[in-house]
Amino acid sequence: MSGFKCGVVALLGRPNVGKSSLVNALLKARVAIVSPKPQTTRNAVRCIYNDERAQIVFTDTPGLYLPKEKDKLGRFLVGSAAEALKDADAVCWLVEAGDKKLTPEDLEAARVLSEVKLPVVLVVNKADAADPAEAFRLYGGLRAFTGQLAVSAKLRRGLDALIDLLLTLLPEGDPWYDPDVLMDSTERFMAAEAIRGKVLSLLRDEIPHCTAVEIEEYKSPEEYPGRKRLYIRASLVVETEGQKAIVIGAGGKMIKRIGRSARAEIEELTGLPVYLDLWVKVSPHWRQTDPVLRRLGYGMQ
Ligand SMILES: Nc1nc2c(ncn2[C@@H]2O[C@H](COP(=O)(O)OP(=O)(O)OP(=O)(O)O)[C@@H](O)[C@H]2O)c(=O)[nH]1
Ligand SMILES: [Mg+2]
């Protein structure tokens, strides 16, 4: 397949700049959770873009910040973002148009990037909301970039130019994935993320940060031909009884809402009718407890 390009591009940047939104815009699908809250993405996930010239595996990473010593979940998030650079062919450093000064998180991103020898493209997102000129000046002075451009994930602007630029940085090669595969993740993981996404959109304040989703049972009609529906038993893991009460809501209203909308999304995702059995359980300090973090999929390699 001469001339065909195939490679990995890691998306890196501080929380909330729109890394997951950009992946969704590029793939024209809702594959990654997006929310106005920082630390939305918790695992580096591979999302696969296809066109007639290339297959680009975008790694959407958790936002880089400076976790405290005790914040083990935070250290996992940042660690897995940095880890994603190891098998990348190029990196997009995402920042926001309208950035006027460098935050400690931006400097952390610069530090992480100074340790790799990959082409780095500066991508100024949210160009619909502010003039990107100042951001180009601000970050342009920090290091040399292989290219820089402004995009809007929201309005899907600048995406063709971004793909054209990335194509020049990727090696030639045959595609790794079938063109209908959008994400290199298990269905189980995607179902857990669909549920977590609903917690993020339906509950405010600190609750989403204290919540994880544990899939306890996952039985699909493909594996169990006697079944008509995909059966999922999942728990929302929170840290305190108070949080549990909020997640359940008065008369169980909130948990029912989360369950209903998550079920609809998982049905869309899998194309199967779904029975979602959703529970809430308290695991004090799970974000600081290594074995629990590992069980929930936030374990260091
Ligand atoms: N105006 C505008 N808003 C955007 C754009 N892209 C993303 N956003 C918003 O920015 C917020 C954060 O988006 P995410 O895609 O979750 O950001 P992220 O970088 O993946 O965040 P983390 O996973 O927490 O690191 C959301 O409220 C998005 O709707 C854009 O191009 N324009
Ligand atoms: Mg994200």
Short mmCIF file of N, CA and C and ligand atoms in Angstrom, two decimals, residues 19-21 33-34 40-41 60-63, ligand 2:
data_model
loop_
_atom_site.label_atom_id
_atom_site.label_comp_id
_atom_site.label_asym_id
_atom_site.label_seq_id
_atom_site.Cartn_x
_atom_site.Cartn_y
_atom_site.Cartn_z
N LYS A 19 -9.09 18.23 24.59
CA LYS A 19 -8.44 17.09 23.92
C LYS A 19 -9.48 16.06 23.46
N SER A 20 -10.37 15.70 24.38
CA SER A 20 -11.39 14.70 24.03
C SER A 20 -12.36 15.25 22.99
N SER A 21 -12.68 16.53 23.10
CA SER A 21 -13.57 17.15 22.09
C SER A 21 -12.93 17.10 20.72
N ILE A 33 -15.34 10.87 26.55
CA ILE A 33 -16.20 11.71 27.39
C ILE A 33 -15.67 13.14 27.39
N VAL A 34 -16.61 14.07 27.24
CA VAL A 34 -16.30 15.50 27.27
C VAL A 34 -17.11 16.11 28.40
N THR A 40 -11.61 15.07 33.36
CA THR A 40 -12.69 14.24 32.83
C THR A 40 -12.15 12.91 32.34
N THR A 41 -11.09 12.97 31.53
CA THR A 41 -10.50 11.75 30.98
C THR A 41 -9.60 11.11 32.04
N ASP A 60 -5.98 9.91 23.25
CA ASP A 60 -6.56 10.96 24.09
C ASP A 60 -6.07 10.71 25.51
N THR A 61 -5.46 11.69 26.12
CA THR A 61 -4.85 11.45 27.43
C THR A 61 -5.54 12.29 28.51
N PRO A 62 -5.38 11.87 29.78
CA PRO A 62 -5.87 12.72 30.87
C PRO A 62 -5.09 14.04 30.89
N GLY A 63 -5.74 15.11 31.29
CA GLY A 63 -5.07 16.42 31.35
C GLY A 63 -3.91 16.42 32.32
MG MG B 2 -10.56 14.53 28.11
#
